[in-house]
Amino acid sequence: MISKLRIKWLIGVVGAVALLALLFAPSCARKPTTQMGDIAEAATATYVAPGDLDEFYLFASGGHSGQVYVYGIPSMRHISTIPVYTPYPATGYGFDKESKEMLGGFTWGDAHHPAISETNGDYDGRWMFINDNANNRVARIDLRDFKTKQILGPIPNVSGNHGSTFVTPNTEYLLAASRFSIPIPRGTFAPTSAYATEYKGVVAGVAIDPKTGQMSLGWEVMVPPFDYDLGDAGKGASDGWAFWTCYNAERATGKLEVTATQKDRDYIAAVNWRAADAAVKAGKVKTIGGAKVIDPKEVPGVVYLLPCSKSPHGVDVSPDGKYIIGSGKLQSVTTAFNIEKIKTAIDAKNFQGDEDGIPVLNYDAIKDAEVNVGLGPLHTQFDDQGFAYTSLFVESAVAKWKLGTWEVVDKIPVSYNIGHLTAAEGDTAHPAGKYLVALNKLSHGRHLSVGPSQPESSQLIGISGEKMKLLYDGFTEPEPHYAQIIRADRLKPIEVYAKEENKHPQAIWDVKDAKVERAGNNVTVKMVAVRSSFEPNSVEVNQGDKVTIYLTNIEQTTDELHGFGLNDYNINIVADPGETKVIEFVADKAGVYPFYCTNFCSALHQEMQGYLLVRPRGAAKAAANRPGSGATPVGGH
Amino acid sequence: MPETVSQSPPFAFTAWMDRANKFFELSLTLRSRLIILAGALILLLSYVLPLYQMTLYANQFPDGLIIKIYSHGLVGGKTAARDDLREVNTLNHYIGMRPLLESDFSEFNWIPLMIGVFFILALRTIVVGKMSNLVDTLVLFAYFGLFSLWSFYNRLYQYGHNLDPTAAVKVPPFMPPLIGSKQIANFTVYNLPGLASYFMVAFVVALFIAILLSRKQTAQA
């Protein structure tokens, strides 16, 4: 039995709770309603129904993973990975002869700044270029088949190629630069005590064939040993110019965190690349490390220095090319330089000094504004309404401001510590607006915990309205630096290599042509892969033979890829429909080694297998005297 | 008495023959000839149009794999991402069906030839302008049509019944539909005549109309 006293006490407690609930209910109720409204709006804005397609592609650099990741926008779904600088067994990249040669023995790269090829300052969707900060290389991805087609480098003299690959408006050149100045050519020794004089910075243009996209060495300009950081090519009003920020105007070594942050201003290096082009053609160059290097002391008019607020990071050219936006990461302002004023100052020789003979333009004469964007400004992107968006690392936010009036109109916090940001076609002459993605460095607490090794967070932000709106948290593999967003309809990728297009001399299209041939110790196999078999499915060689397999996937249907995994030989190739891949190895291990299709293809995928039979060395000699030895006939039906 | 008995049937037969002969001797009216010309031109068009279309739908092929049979060959649907004929043959090998190969079809040699022959026969009918030519053309074409149909039916039967006994997937022998749809494993197959088949029918109809018109007109005259 419950006593009356106890009941009274209970009623009292319930009453008090009810009263409290009443007091707090209005404020509690109001908050979820507005949140729900925003959430519903964001959900509808980013929901791409099953079977529907995204509106934009996002190509995010994979940083020290060496790859490029492809996402759809607005869904932020990861669609695929394009291997560039790192072997990627999932697509067989780095295992077949061609990609192996392209990688040149390196097993990683640091992919930072993708640049889609441009025509008249707008994306033409033909190629995408990306730099390797670690090994001084640049790569070209063909956007027709999303495959890496060329890796150029290591580029002579360029050391720590970070300020790359920003392309000129008609993809004449892509940019390259030294972030870590060294004595040149690479391989030269000089102690760091001689840094200020013996170490050289290099800024360069890598030439691009307008028809094929083939990259080759263009011009290089020898510059003082600052740390050249990020770049952008001029367009419109500033067409013909290339810009790079640099920190460490102190020419310091050692603990740069301190030694390179003493000056209030560093520089933006501005190169007149048409003048550089002309200097190369006129032969006014030195050949250093195999590259044509311009010494600005001997060829004036090629390079100028623009003073820029402390330790600048990003330099970004406005869509019309009029403004050069430099962000000093250790100040709270972003500086807008005016290209007309720069040209006037050059003509009037309005210089405030020089660095190793390179004129330093008068800061007050060339800047239009110092925009008070917030703490730690890094990079700027643009929309179709005349607004600029600057990422603020320290403040962990994006600032929206107006070009021309320099007024900061909105700010949105991001989670957390944004590095680059990328707006839809936001670095072209005609930005698409609508979306930007904040490429944040820290993601802690925003996703299910995955232990100490954390992904990055990439947040989709709607920029159609007056206010920026956070729409979606995406998570990206380490580590997106810069990224490109391109309208999906600009790309028309193929999904099958048409039989007619396969010009490989060893390609075969009929199982009847499959064969194993021997010439001395070289065994050549012409192999067909088609649902659900390899032909030949049994290859017999002698230990020590050099084996070359030309594997042709004779499918002509999208998504019918076939893998070729060779057990214990560390080989995995994937041949796309209509593709011929070359596998080279020395059969140094005797015994029987299965090979099988690694890329699921059909109901009888498991049965798609065969054997590599490696006759031991001693046995090989004995067997050579037996009939039917040596070149093994196509067999094993 | 015997005369009447013995004479009456020959008389009726002769009269019928007489009427038939007269009918065959009729000359074709201008309108008939124009209609034959129109029919012949339509027949000629059937050379460039598909006689027959097979469409195979499955979950993973929502747009359908398409194979069109022309008088002169097999043409599979082809996009940047797919070669339908190749795909159908790849899939069919699992049930042990012979690949559809153009070289296996003698029809692709003689059907185009026959279209040409009938076009010439039609022109001959127009120029000579006798009912007998018209009827000949019609009868020959009817035979050609029926023979082609049988031949095609037989082809389908053979493809569905001569399955490789070593095939990975065993299916009972089947008759693909001549016209209509059928579920075969995970595929819904629609087999339908193409425009060229309709054009061939149109040719027959044109010949019929030409006969009717000339018969009436001559009867009136």
Short mmCIF file of C-alpha atoms in Angstrom, two decimals, chain A residues 327-334 371-379 390-399 408 411 414 417-419:
data_model
loop_
_atom_site.label_atom_id
_atom_site.label_comp_id
_atom_site.label_asym_id
_atom_site.label_seq_id
_atom_site.Cartn_x
_atom_site.Cartn_y
_atom_site.Cartn_z
CA SER A 327 45.70 36.44 -48.71
CA GLY A 328 48.26 36.94 -45.96
CA LYS A 329 47.61 34.07 -43.65
CA LEU A 330 49.11 35.79 -40.60
CA GLN A 331 46.97 38.89 -40.94
CA SER A 332 43.24 39.44 -40.97
CA VAL A 333 43.08 41.12 -44.34
CA THR A 334 43.02 40.00 -47.91
CA VAL A 371 39.50 43.59 -47.22
CA ASN A 372 38.92 42.84 -43.57
CA VAL A 373 37.78 39.25 -44.06
CA GLY A 374 38.83 37.72 -40.76
CA LEU A 375 41.57 35.65 -39.20
CA GLY A 376 43.88 33.51 -41.25
CA PRO A 377 42.67 34.15 -44.82
CA LEU A 378 43.98 31.54 -47.27
CA HIS A 379 42.16 31.20 -50.58
CA THR A 390 37.65 33.64 -48.76
CA SER A 391 38.54 30.71 -46.54
CA LEU A 392 39.65 31.63 -43.01
CA PHE A 393 41.79 28.93 -41.46
CA VAL A 394 42.25 30.36 -37.99
CA GLU A 395 38.69 31.60 -37.68
CA SER A 396 37.39 28.36 -39.23
CA ALA A 397 34.93 30.14 -41.46
CA VAL A 398 34.19 31.34 -44.97
CA ALA A 399 33.77 35.07 -45.58
CA VAL A 408 32.09 41.62 -46.16
CA LYS A 411 30.30 34.68 -42.84
CA VAL A 414 32.89 25.52 -40.91
CA ASN A 417 39.90 24.79 -39.98
CA ILE A 418 39.30 25.25 -43.66
CA GLY A 419 42.19 25.11 -46.09
#
